């Protein structure tokens, strides 16, 4: 199903006998509104529309001329919509949900803004890699700031039967590096660092993440982002990426009705893939990312 | 997007960039522009500075809803219910608000109404310590309405004049969870006349257009909310979604969250907000 913006675009192109460039521009205006309402980044939307325009002006106009004289399998309007959908899927792919496991004890570092779902997702990921990738995870409580953050991770670890490494040292860098040592002793092969939520513009806390990265060289650094995030998605993702070189994203709370346009923006701007999506508060509600599902959702 | 030819295209583009990147949204931006174009002459609109200042004023007018201090004497106790989707800052805001109200001389109790999420009660308990307020909690997995009810009775017994109730984060699309919220409201009303006297919807400033759905559906479910708290404004997000929300629901933004510390809660000031939107 299409959002009303795409339906309007389709209508504009169905209503004319022969499609010309300015008909395409009218349809693109409708698509633009739809993408902005879906929280796609302002500049990403602009670039997307320019690419669609290039293709459409060639193919759709030609198809429209053909259609004037005989029946065609796909109407010009339908072809325009399929160009949009293809371009959207192309923006979100290729699919790469792999995690890197190179060392004896591998590490996955979860980072992101406050409240995005890192702690919950860290636990979900532990369950996922244990049950579907035969890994032996250990959860690491590296959030020393938020009240009861360590308790929260311990409760989740307990529910899953996954060990949780924690200290009362208040030293996230030490906690993560000592966790890797402990992991070896416990026979665990993958440490998942749950870090504190932080603003991308908080220099002190961003430095802390850089130090954890320096000390422990995690093979995976995943930005956990709330699917309902708006235009701030690109600002945040690009700053986290600039500082840490992310390996991928996890988009949470997609069980709601947020359109999730941020998914497009962060992939486009950083080039990193979306690996997983959070589909609920339950620890089994983590899925591997598939672009076609999200493309349809952003289209409406 | 804005079809009228009255305004210079590159001025329009500049205005669009400011409005959209602040999460003001297509419909609201269009409505703002329509209103400004109706009231200002073409000659004035051709001056970009004038256009921007007219838009700013229009936004400020929308946001400047009356929002007096809570009239605590209305309640015995005065009950504030904190609601919103997951992770927006409800629990943290309760800690900040309780501390402020305590410093203003009130006797505040917190109700640990999130009986669902891991360590939610422990988290509120820490805030209780920081604010110097007692936290009323139930058994694990207890009925949230029952905890709020108990907190209200405890307030009467201890002469506490304010109860602030925490609730579990929930997506507005989850019908059974919204039903639970309605039930909490009904039970609170049984606890004391007029409760809950304030229903505050907590919105995260980084949220995009989905905030509009959140506000509408939470408001509908509870027959109206009395205020909004906009959190995480200390980040780079502008929180522009509240312009459309305020315009439509006529609910005031009462407070803004500007950090994770107990002091980081301010009264909402429309003019400052608009300045920040355009900076
Ligand atoms: N509906 C839904 N809720 C989610 C999802 N992921 C996380 N949550 C909820 O979102 C809220 C925040 O999750 P947390 O795991 O505490 O988020 P966080 O990023 O660790 O928060 P900070 O540590 O404070 O930055 C909780 O209520 C979670 O249950 C999801 O995919 N769907
Ligand atoms: N920077 C910043 N962070 C905030 C603000 N308000 C809350 N937070 C942070 O946001 C995260 C989530 O806050 P909570 O109070 O747990 O949010 P919640 O709505 O109660 O979450 P759930 O109960 O899981 O739905 C925590 O890390 C808070 O410290 C704010 O104004 N600014
Ligand atoms: Mg956390
Ligand atoms: Mg909470």
Coordinates of C-alpha atoms and ligand atoms in Angstrom, one line a residue:
Chain A
X1 CA 0.0 0.0 0.0
X2 CA 1.2 3.5 -0.7
X3 CA 1.1 6.5 1.5
X4 CA -1.1 9.3 0.2
X5 CA 2.0 11.2 -1.1
X6 CA 2.8 8.3 -3.4
X7 CA -0.8 7.8 -4.3
X8 CA -1.0 11.4 -5.3
X9 CA 2.1 11.1 -7.4
X10 CA 0.6 8.1 -9.1
X11 CA -2.6 10.0 -9.7
X12 CA -0.8 13.0 -11.3
X13 CA 0.9 10.7 -13.7
X14 CA -2.2 8.6 -14.5
X15 CA -4.2 11.6 -15.4
X16 CA -2.2 12.9 -18.4
X17 CA -2.3 11.6 -21.9
X18 CA 1.4 12.0 -22.4
X19 CA 3.9 12.5 -19.6
X20 CA 6.4 15.3 -19.8
X21 CA 9.2 16.5 -17.6
X22 CA 7.1 18.9 -15.6
X23 CA 4.6 16.1 -14.8
X24 CA 7.5 14.1 -13.3
X25 CA 8.4 17.2 -11.3
X26 CA 4.8 17.4 -9.9
X27 CA 4.9 13.7 -9.0
X28 CA 8.2 14.2 -7.3
X29 CA 6.8 17.0 -5.2
X30 CA 4.2 14.6 -3.8
X31 CA 6.9 12.0 -3.2
X32 CA 9.0 14.6 -1.4
X33 CA 6.2 15.4 1.0
X34 CA 5.7 11.7 1.7
X35 CA 9.4 11.2 2.5
X36 CA 9.7 14.2 4.8
X37 CA 6.5 13.0 6.7
X38 CA 8.3 9.7 7.0
X39 CA 11.2 11.4 8.8
X40 CA 13.7 11.0 5.9
X41 CA 16.5 13.5 6.2
X42 CA 16.0 16.7 4.4
X43 CA 19.2 16.5 2.3
X44 CA 18.9 12.8 1.7
X45 CA 15.4 13.4 0.4
X46 CA 16.8 16.0 -2.1
X47 CA 19.5 13.6 -3.4
X48 CA 17.0 10.7 -3.6
X49 CA 14.6 12.8 -5.7
X50 CA 17.3 13.9 -8.0
X51 CA 18.3 10.3 -8.7
X52 CA 14.7 9.2 -9.2
X53 CA 14.1 12.2 -11.5
X54 CA 17.1 11.3 -13.7
X55 CA 15.7 7.7 -14.2
X56 CA 12.1 8.7 -14.5
X57 CA 12.6 11.5 -17.0
X58 CA 14.2 8.9 -19.3
X59 CA 12.1 5.8 -18.7
X60 CA 8.7 7.1 -17.8
X61 CA 8.5 9.7 -20.5
X62 CA 9.5 7.1 -23.1
X63 CA 7.0 4.6 -21.7
X64 CA 4.3 7.2 -21.8
X65 CA 4.9 7.9 -25.5
X66 CA 4.7 4.1 -26.2
X67 CA 1.5 3.8 -24.1
X68 CA -0.2 6.4 -26.2
X69 CA -0.4 4.0 -29.2
X70 CA -0.7 0.6 -27.7
X71 CA -1.4 -1.3 -24.5
X72 CA 1.6 -1.6 -22.1
X73 CA 2.0 -4.2 -19.3
X74 CA 3.0 -1.5 -16.8
X75 CA 1.5 1.9 -16.9
X76 CA 3.9 4.9 -16.8
X77 CA 2.5 5.8 -13.3
X78 CA 3.2 2.3 -12.0
X79 CA 6.7 2.4 -13.5
X80 CA 7.4 5.6 -11.7
X81 CA 6.4 4.1 -8.4
X82 CA 8.5 1.1 -9.0
X83 CA 11.5 3.3 -9.8
X84 CA 10.9 5.0 -6.4
X85 CA 10.7 1.6 -4.6
X86 CA 13.8 0.3 -6.4
X87 CA 15.7 3.4 -5.5
X88 CA 14.6 3.1 -1.8
X89 CA 15.6 -0.5 -1.6
X90 CA 18.9 0.2 -3.3
X91 CA 19.5 2.9 -0.7
X92 CA 18.9 0.5 2.2
X93 CA 20.9 -2.5 0.8
X94 CA 22.8 -4.6 0.3
X95 CA 21.8 -6.8 3.1
X96 CA 24.6 -7.4 5.6
X97 CA 23.5 -8.7 9.0
X98 CA 26.8 -10.3 9.7
X99 CA 28.7 -9.8 12.9
X100 CA 32.5 -10.0 13.1
X101 CA 34.1 -12.7 15.2
X102 CA 37.8 -12.6 14.7
X103 CA 39.5 -13.0 18.1
X104 CA 39.4 -15.6 20.9
X105 CA 37.0 -13.3 22.7
X106 CA 35.1 -11.1 20.3
X107 CA 33.4 -7.9 21.4
X108 CA 30.2 -6.0 20.3
X109 CA 29.9 -2.5 21.6
X110 CA 26.4 -1.0 21.8
X111 CA 26.3 2.8 21.6
X112 CA 23.6 5.5 21.1
X113 CA 21.5 8.3 22.4
X114 CA 19.7 8.1 25.8
X115 CA 16.7 5.8 25.8
X116 CA 17.2 4.3 22.4
X117 CA 17.0 0.7 23.6
X118 CA 20.7 -0.3 24.1
X119 CA 20.3 -2.3 27.3
X120 CA 17.3 -4.2 26.1
X121 CA 18.9 -4.8 22.7
X122 CA 22.2 -6.0 24.2
X123 CA 20.2 -8.7 26.0
X124 CA 18.2 -9.6 22.9
X125 CA 21.5 -9.8 20.9
X126 CA 23.0 -12.1 23.5
X127 CA 20.1 -14.5 23.1
X128 CA 20.2 -14.2 19.3
X129 CA 23.9 -15.0 18.9
X130 CA 23.6 -17.8 21.4
X131 CA 20.5 -19.5 19.9
X132 CA 21.2 -18.8 16.2
X133 CA 25.0 -18.5 15.9
X134 CA 26.2 -20.9 18.6
X135 CA 28.1 -18.2 20.4
X136 CA 28.7 -18.0 24.2
X137 CA 27.9 -14.5 25.1
X138 CA 28.7 -12.4 28.2
X139 CA 26.9 -9.1 28.9
X140 CA 29.0 -6.3 30.2
X141 CA 27.5 -3.5 32.3
X142 CA 29.5 -0.5 31.2
X143 CA 26.8 2.1 32.0
X144 CA 28.0 3.4 35.4
X145 CA 25.8 6.5 35.3
X146 CA 22.1 5.7 34.9
X147 CA 20.4 4.8 38.2
X148 CA 19.9 1.0 38.3
X149 CA 21.4 0.4 34.8
X150 CA 23.5 -2.4 36.1
X151 CA 20.5 -3.9 37.9
X152 CA 18.5 -3.7 34.7
X153 CA 21.2 -5.6 32.7
X154 CA 21.6 -8.2 35.5
X155 CA 17.8 -8.8 35.6
X156 CA 17.8 -9.4 31.8
X157 CA 20.9 -11.6 31.9
X158 CA 19.3 -13.7 34.6
X159 CA 16.1 -14.1 32.6
X160 CA 18.2 -15.5 29.7
X161 CA 20.7 -17.4 31.7
X162 CA 23.5 -15.3 30.2
X163 CA 26.4 -14.2 32.5
X164 CA 26.7 -10.5 33.3
X165 CA 30.0 -8.9 34.1
X166 CA 29.8 -5.8 36.4
X167 CA 31.9 -3.9 38.9
X168 CA 31.3 -1.0 41.3
X169 CA 34.5 0.7 40.1
X170 CA 32.6 3.3 38.1
X171 CA 35.3 2.8 35.4
X172 CA 33.7 1.9 32.0
X173 CA 37.0 1.5 30.2
X174 CA 38.4 -0.8 33.0
X175 CA 35.1 -2.7 33.1
X176 CA 35.1 -3.5 29.4
X177 CA 38.8 -4.6 29.3
X178 CA 38.5 -6.7 32.5
X179 CA 35.3 -8.2 31.1
X180 CA 37.3 -9.6 28.2
X181 CA 39.7 -11.2 30.6
X182 CA 36.8 -12.7 32.6
X183 CA 35.1 -13.9 29.5
X184 CA 38.1 -16.1 28.7
X185 CA 38.0 -17.6 32.2
X186 CA 34.3 -18.2 31.9
X187 CA 34.5 -19.9 28.5
X188 CA 32.6 -17.1 26.8
X189 CA 33.6 -16.1 23.3
X190 CA 31.6 -12.9 22.8
X191 CA 31.4 -9.8 25.1
X192 CA 28.5 -7.4 24.5
X193 CA 29.2 -4.0 26.0
X194 CA 26.1 -2.1 27.2
X195 CA 27.3 1.6 27.3
X196 CA 25.5 4.6 28.8
X197 CA 23.2 6.7 26.5
X198 CA 25.0 9.9 25.5
X199 CA 24.6 12.9 23.3
X200 CA 26.8 12.9 20.2
X201 CA 27.9 16.4 21.1
X202 CA 29.0 15.4 24.6
X203 CA 32.7 15.5 24.1
X204 CA 33.7 13.9 27.4
X205 CA 31.4 11.0 27.0
X206 CA 32.2 10.5 23.3
X207 CA 35.9 10.5 24.4
X208 CA 35.0 7.7 26.8
X209 CA 33.7 5.6 24.0
X210 CA 36.8 6.3 22.0
X211 CA 38.9 5.1 25.0
X212 CA 36.9 1.9 25.3
X213 CA 37.4 1.3 21.6
X214 CA 41.1 2.0 21.9
X215 CA 41.5 -0.4 24.9
X216 CA 39.3 -3.2 23.7
X217 CA 39.2 -2.9 19.9
X218 CA 35.7 -4.3 19.5
X219 CA 35.1 -5.9 16.1
X220 CA 31.5 -4.7 16.1
X221 CA 30.3 -1.2 17.1
X222 CA 26.6 -0.9 16.7
X223 CA 24.6 2.3 16.9
X224 CA 21.3 1.6 18.5
X225 CA 18.8 4.1 17.2
X226 CA 15.1 4.6 17.9
X227 CA 13.0 4.2 14.7
X228 CA 10.9 7.2 15.6
X229 CA 13.9 9.6 15.5
X230 CA 13.4 12.6 13.2
X231 CA 15.8 14.9 11.5
X232 CA 18.4 14.5 14.2
X233 CA 19.2 11.0 12.9
X234 CA 21.8 12.1 10.5
X235 CA 23.5 14.6 12.9
X236 CA 23.8 11.9 15.5
X237 CA 24.7 8.9 13.3
X238 CA 27.4 10.8 11.4
X239 CA 29.0 12.1 14.6
X240 CA 29.1 8.6 16.2
X241 CA 30.5 7.3 13.0
X242 CA 33.1 10.0 12.7
X243 CA 34.3 9.3 16.2
X244 CA 34.2 5.5 16.3
X245 CA 33.7 4.1 12.8
X246 CA 30.5 2.2 13.4
X247 CA 30.1 -1.3 11.9
X248 CA 26.3 -1.1 11.7
X249 CA 23.0 0.0 13.2
X250 CA 20.1 -1.5 15.0
X251 CA 16.8 0.3 14.7
X252 CA 14.4 -0.3 17.7
X253 CA 10.7 0.1 18.4
X254 CA 9.7 -0.8 14.9
X255 CA 6.7 -2.5 16.5
X256 CA 5.1 0.9 16.6
X257 CA 3.8 3.1 13.7
X258 CA 6.9 5.3 13.2
X259 CA 7.6 5.3 9.5
X260 CA 11.3 4.8 10.1
X261 CA 12.7 7.2 7.5
X262 CA 15.8 7.6 9.7
X263 CA 16.8 4.1 8.4
X264 CA 17.3 5.6 5.0
X265 CA 19.1 8.6 6.1
X266 CA 21.7 6.9 8.4
X267 CA 22.5 4.2 5.9
X268 CA 22.9 6.8 3.1
X269 CA 25.1 9.2 5.1
X270 CA 27.4 6.6 6.8
X271 CA 27.3 3.8 4.4
X272 CA 27.0 1.3 7.3
X273 CA 24.3 -1.4 7.1
X274 CA 21.3 -1.8 9.3
X275 CA 21.9 -5.2 10.9
X276 CA 18.9 -5.8 13.2
X277 CA 15.5 -4.3 14.1
X278 CA 13.8 -4.3 17.5
X279 CA 10.2 -5.4 17.3
X280 CA 9.1 -5.3 20.9
X281 CA 10.1 -5.3 24.5
X282 CA 10.4 -9.1 24.7
X283 CA 14.0 -10.5 24.6
X284 CA 13.0 -12.7 21.6
X285 CA 11.9 -9.6 19.6
X286 CA 15.0 -8.9 17.5
X287 CA 15.0 -9.6 13.8
X288 CA 17.6 -9.5 11.1
X289 CA 17.1 -6.4 8.9
X290 CA 15.5 -6.8 5.4
X291 CA 15.3 -3.7 3.2
X292 CA 12.1 -4.5 1.4
X293 CA 10.1 -4.5 4.6
X294 CA 11.3 -1.1 5.5
X295 CA 11.1 0.3 2.0
X296 CA 7.3 -0.4 2.0
X297 CA 6.9 1.1 5.4
X298 CA 8.7 4.3 4.4
X299 CA 6.6 4.5 1.1
X300 CA 3.7 4.3 3.5
Chain B
X1 CA 6.3 22.2 -1.7
X2 CA 4.8 25.6 -1.2
X3 CA 3.1 26.2 -4.5
X4 CA 2.5 30.0 -4.3
X5 CA 4.7 32.2 -6.4
X6 CA 4.7 35.1 -4.0
X7 CA 7.9 34.2 -2.2
X8 CA 11.4 34.1 -3.7
X9 CA 12.2 30.4 -4.4
X10 CA 15.6 30.5 -2.7
X11 CA 14.2 32.3 0.3
X12 CA 11.5 29.6 0.4
X13 CA 14.1 26.9 0.2
X14 CA 16.1 28.5 3.1
X15 CA 12.9 28.7 5.2
X16 CA 12.0 25.1 4.3
X17 CA 15.4 23.9 5.4
X18 CA 15.1 25.6 8.8
X19 CA 11.6 24.4 9.4
X20 CA 11.9 20.8 8.2
X21 CA 15.3 20.1 9.8
X22 CA 13.8 21.3 13.1
X23 CA 11.1 18.5 12.7
X24 CA 8.3 21.1 12.2
X25 CA 6.7 18.8 9.6
X26 CA 5.1 19.3 6.2
X27 CA 1.6 20.0 7.3
X28 CA 2.5 22.4 10.0
X29 CA 5.1 24.2 7.8
X30 CA 2.4 24.7 5.1
X31 CA -0.1 25.9 7.6
X32 CA 2.4 28.5 9.0
X33 CA 3.2 29.7 5.6
X34 CA -0.5 30.0 4.6
X35 CA -1.3 32.0 7.7
X36 CA 1.7 34.4 7.2
X37 CA 0.9 34.9 3.5
X38 CA -2.7 35.7 4.4
X39 CA -1.9 38.4 6.9
X40 CA 1.2 40.0 5.4
X41 CA 1.3 42.0 2.2
X42 CA 3.3 40.7 -0.8
X43 CA 5.7 43.6 -0.5
X44 CA 6.6 42.6 3.1
X45 CA 7.0 38.9 2.2
X46 CA 9.5 39.7 -0.5
X47 CA 11.9 40.7 2.4
X48 CA 13.4 37.4 3.7
X49 CA 14.1 38.9 7.1
X50 CA 10.5 40.0 7.4
X51 CA 9.2 36.6 6.3
X52 CA 11.3 34.8 8.9
X53 CA 10.3 37.1 11.7
X54 CA 6.6 36.7 10.8
X55 CA 7.0 32.9 10.8
X56 CA 8.7 33.1 14.2
X57 CA 5.9 35.2 15.6
X58 CA 3.3 32.9 14.3
X59 CA 5.0 29.9 16.0
X60 CA 5.3 31.8 19.2
X61 CA 1.6 32.6 19.1
X62 CA 0.8 29.0 18.7
X63 CA 3.0 27.9 21.6
X64 CA 2.0 30.7 24.1
X65 CA -0.8 28.8 25.8
X66 CA -1.6 29.7 29.4
X67 CA 0.3 27.4 31.7
X68 CA 0.1 28.5 35.3
X69 CA 1.8 26.7 38.2
X70 CA 0.0 23.6 39.4
X71 CA -2.8 24.5 41.8
X72 CA -1.8 22.0 44.4
X73 CA -4.6 22.9 46.7
X74 CA -7.0 21.3 44.1
X75 CA -6.0 17.9 45.2
X76 CA -6.0 15.9 48.4
X77 CA -3.4 14.8 47.4
X78 CA -2.6 16.5 44.0
X79 CA -1.9 13.6 41.7
X80 CA 0.4 13.9 38.6
X81 CA 0.5 11.0 36.2
X82 CA 3.5 10.6 33.8
X83 CA 2.8 8.9 30.5
X84 CA 4.5 8.3 27.2
X85 CA 6.2 5.8 24.9
X86 CA 9.3 3.9 25.8
X87 CA 12.5 5.6 26.8
X88 CA 11.3 9.3 26.6
X89 CA 12.4 10.2 30.1
X90 CA 9.4 9.7 32.3
X91 CA 11.1 8.2 35.3
X92 CA 14.0 10.8 35.2
X93 CA 11.5 13.7 34.8
X94 CA 9.7 12.5 37.9
X95 CA 12.9 12.6 39.9
X96 CA 13.6 16.2 38.7
X97 CA 10.0 17.4 39.2
X98 CA 9.7 15.9 42.7
X99 CA 13.0 17.6 43.7
X100 CA 11.7 20.9 42.5
X101 CA 8.4 20.6 44.2
X102 CA 10.0 19.5 47.4
X103 CA 12.4 22.5 47.3
X104 CA 9.2 24.7 46.9
X105 CA 8.0 23.3 50.2
X106 CA 5.8 20.4 49.2
X107 CA 5.6 16.9 50.6
X108 CA 6.0 14.7 47.6
X109 CA 5.4 10.9 47.3
X110 CA 6.4 8.9 44.2
X111 CA 4.4 6.0 43.0
X112 CA 6.4 3.2 41.3
X113 CA 3.7 2.5 38.8
X114 CA 6.0 0.8 36.3
X115 CA 5.7 -2.7 37.6
X116 CA 6.7 -4.2 34.3
X117 CA 10.2 -3.2 33.1
X118 CA 13.4 -4.7 34.5
X119 CA 14.7 -2.6 37.4
X120 CA 12.2 0.2 36.8
X121 CA 11.2 0.4 40.5
X122 CA 14.9 0.4 41.5
X123 CA 15.6 3.2 39.1
X124 CA 12.8 5.3 40.6
X125 CA 14.0 4.5 44.1
X126 CA 17.4 6.1 43.3
X127 CA 15.6 9.2 42.2
X128 CA 13.5 9.2 45.3
X129 CA 16.8 9.3 47.3
X130 CA 18.2 12.1 45.2
X131 CA 15.0 14.1 45.5
X132 CA 14.5 13.3 49.2
X133 CA 11.1 11.8 48.6
X134 CA 9.6 8.5 49.6
X135 CA 8.7 6.0 46.9
X136 CA 5.6 3.8 47.3
X137 CA 6.1 0.5 45.5
X138 CA 4.1 -2.7 45.1
X139 CA 5.2 -6.3 44.8
X140 CA 6.9 -7.3 41.6
X141 CA 4.4 -7.5 38.7
X142 CA 1.8 -5.8 40.9
X143 CA -1.1 -4.1 39.3
X144 CA 0.0 -0.6 38.4
X145 CA -3.3 1.0 39.3
X146 CA -3.1 -0.6 42.8
X147 CA 0.3 0.9 43.4
X148 CA -1.0 4.4 42.5
X149 CA -4.0 3.9 44.7
X150 CA -1.8 2.8 47.6
X151 CA 0.4 5.8 47.0
X152 CA -2.6 8.1 47.2
X153 CA -3.8 6.5 50.5
X154 CA -0.2 6.7 51.9
X155 CA -0.2 10.4 50.9
X156 CA -3.4 11.0 52.9
X157 CA -2.0 9.1 55.9
X158 CA 1.3 11.0 55.9
X159 CA 0.0 14.4 54.9
X160 CA 1.9 14.4 51.6
X161 CA 0.2 17.0 49.3
X162 CA 1.6 15.6 46.0
X163 CA 1.8 12.1 44.4
X164 CA 3.7 11.7 41.2
X165 CA 2.9 8.4 39.4
X166 CA 5.4 6.7 37.1
X167 CA 3.9 4.4 34.4
X168 CA 5.6 1.9 32.1
X169 CA 6.6 3.2 28.7
X170 CA 4.2 1.9 26.1
X171 CA 3.7 2.4 22.3
X172 CA 0.4 4.1 21.6
X173 CA -0.4 1.4 19.0
X174 CA -0.6 -1.3 21.6
X175 CA -4.3 -1.5 22.5
X176 CA -4.1 -3.6 25.7
X177 CA -1.4 -1.3 27.1
X178 CA -3.5 1.8 26.4
X179 CA -6.4 0.0 28.1
X180 CA -4.1 -0.6 31.1
X181 CA -3.4 3.2 31.2
X182 CA -7.1 4.0 31.1
X183 CA -7.6 1.7 34.0
X184 CA -4.7 3.3 36.0
X185 CA -6.5 6.7 35.5
X186 CA -9.8 5.2 36.7
X187 CA -8.3 3.7 39.8
X188 CA -6.5 7.0 40.6
X189 CA -9.9 8.7 40.5
X190 CA -11.1 6.2 43.1
X191 CA -8.2 7.1 45.2
X192 CA -9.1 10.8 45.6
X193 CA -11.4 13.3 44.0
X194 CA -10.3 14.7 40.7
X195 CA -7.3 12.4 40.4
X196 CA -5.2 12.5 38.3
X197 CA -5.2 16.3 38.4
X198 CA -2.3 16.5 35.9
X199 CA -1.6 14.1 33.1
X200 CA 1.8 14.9 31.6
X201 CA 2.8 13.3 28.3
X202 CA 6.6 13.0 28.1
X203 CA 7.9 13.5 24.5
X204 CA 11.6 13.0 23.4
X205 CA 12.8 16.1 21.5
X206 CA 14.6 13.8 19.0
X207 CA 11.3 12.2 17.9
X208 CA 10.1 13.0 14.4
X209 CA 6.5 13.1 13.0
X210 CA 5.5 10.1 15.1
X211 CA 5.2 12.4 18.1
X212 CA 2.0 13.7 16.6
X213 CA 0.4 10.2 16.6
X214 CA 1.7 9.7 20.2
X215 CA 0.1 13.0 21.4
X216 CA -3.2 12.4 19.6
X217 CA -3.7 8.8 20.7
X218 CA -2.5 9.2 24.3
X219 CA -4.8 12.2 24.6
X220 CA -7.8 10.4 23.1
X221 CA -7.3 7.4 25.3
X222 CA -7.3 9.5 28.5
X223 CA -9.9 12.0 27.5
X224 CA -7.3 14.7 27.3
X225 CA -3.8 15.3 28.7
X226 CA -3.1 18.5 30.7
X227 CA 0.5 19.1 29.6
X228 CA 3.6 18.0 27.7
X229 CA 7.1 17.6 28.9
X230 CA 9.7 17.9 26.1
X231 CA 12.9 16.1 27.1
X232 CA 16.5 15.9 25.8
X233 CA 16.5 19.4 24.5
X234 CA 20.1 19.6 25.5
X235 CA 20.9 17.6 22.4
X236 CA 20.9 18.7 18.8
X237 CA 17.3 18.0 18.1
X238 CA 15.0 21.0 18.1
X239 CA 11.7 19.4 19.0
X240 CA 9.7 21.2 16.3
X241 CA 7.0 18.6 16.4
X242 CA 5.4 20.3 19.3
X243 CA 4.4 23.2 17.2
X244 CA 1.9 21.1 15.2
X245 CA 0.9 19.2 18.4
X246 CA 0.2 22.4 20.3
X247 CA -1.7 23.9 17.4
X248 CA -3.9 20.9 17.1
X249 CA -4.4 19.7 20.7
X250 CA -4.1 23.1 22.5
X251 CA -2.1 21.5 25.2
X252 CA 0.7 23.5 26.7
X253 CA 4.3 22.3 27.0
X254 CA 4.9 22.7 30.7
X255 CA 8.5 21.7 31.1
X256 CA 11.6 21.0 29.1
X257 CA 14.3 18.5 30.1
X258 CA 17.8 19.8 29.5
X259 CA 20.0 17.0 30.9
X260 CA 20.2 14.0 33.1
X261 CA 20.8 15.7 36.4
X262 CA 18.2 16.4 39.1
X263 CA 18.3 20.2 38.3
X264 CA 17.8 19.8 34.6
X265 CA 14.1 20.7 34.3
X266 CA 12.9 24.1 33.3
X267 CA 9.6 25.8 32.7
X268 CA 8.9 26.0 29.0
X269 CA 9.5 29.5 27.5
X270 CA 7.9 29.9 24.0
X271 CA 10.2 32.8 22.9
X272 CA 13.4 31.0 23.9
X273 CA 12.2 27.9 22.2
X274 CA 11.5 29.7 19.0
X275 CA 15.0 31.4 19.1
X276 CA 16.6 28.0 19.5
X277 CA 14.5 26.6 16.6
X278 CA 15.9 29.2 14.2
X279 CA 19.5 29.2 15.5
Ligands
LIG1 N1 8.2 -1.4 22.0 C1 9.5 -1.5 22.1 N2 10.2 -1.1 23.2 C2 11.5 -1.2 23.2 C3 12.2 -1.8 22.2 N3 13.6 -1.8 22.5 C4 13.6 -1.2 23.7 N4 12.4 -0.9 24.2 C5 12.0 -0.2 25.4 O1 12.5 1.1 25.3 C6 12.8 1.5 26.7 C7 14.3 2.0 26.8 O2 15.1 0.8 26.6 P1 16.5 0.7 27.3 O3 17.1 -0.6 26.9 O4 16.5 1.0 28.7 O5 17.2 1.9 26.5 P2 18.7 2.4 26.7 O6 19.2 2.8 25.4 O7 19.6 1.4 27.3 O8 18.6 3.7 27.6 P3 19.8 4.5 28.3 O9 20.7 3.4 28.9 O10 19.1 5.3 29.4 O11 20.4 5.3 27.3 C8 12.5 0.4 27.6 O12 11.1 0.6 28.1 C9 12.5 -0.8 26.7 O13 11.6 -1.9 27.1 C10 11.5 -2.3 21.0 O14 12.1 -2.8 20.0 N5 10.2 -2.1 21.0
LIG2 N1 20.3 14.3 27.8 C1 19.1 14.0 28.4 N2 18.8 12.8 28.7 C2 17.6 12.6 29.4 C3 16.7 13.6 29.6 N3 15.7 13.1 30.3 C4 15.9 11.7 30.4 N4 17.1 11.4 29.9 C5 17.8 10.1 29.8 O1 17.0 9.3 28.9 C6 17.1 7.9 29.3 C7 15.7 7.3 29.5 O2 15.2 7.9 30.7 P1 14.0 7.2 31.6 O3 13.7 8.2 32.6 O4 14.5 5.9 31.9 O5 12.9 7.1 30.5 P2 11.5 6.4 30.7 O6 10.5 7.2 29.8 O7 11.1 6.3 32.1 O8 11.8 5.0 30.0 P3 10.8 3.7 30.1 O9 10.3 3.6 31.5 O10 11.7 2.6 29.8 O11 9.8 3.9 29.1 C8 18.0 8.0 30.6 O12 19.3 7.7 30.2 C9 17.9 9.4 31.1 O13 19.0 9.8 31.8 C10 17.1 15.0 29.2 O14 16.3 15.9 29.4 N5 18.3 15.1 28.6
LIG3 MG1 20.7 1.4 29.0
LIG4 MG1 10.6 4.7 33.2

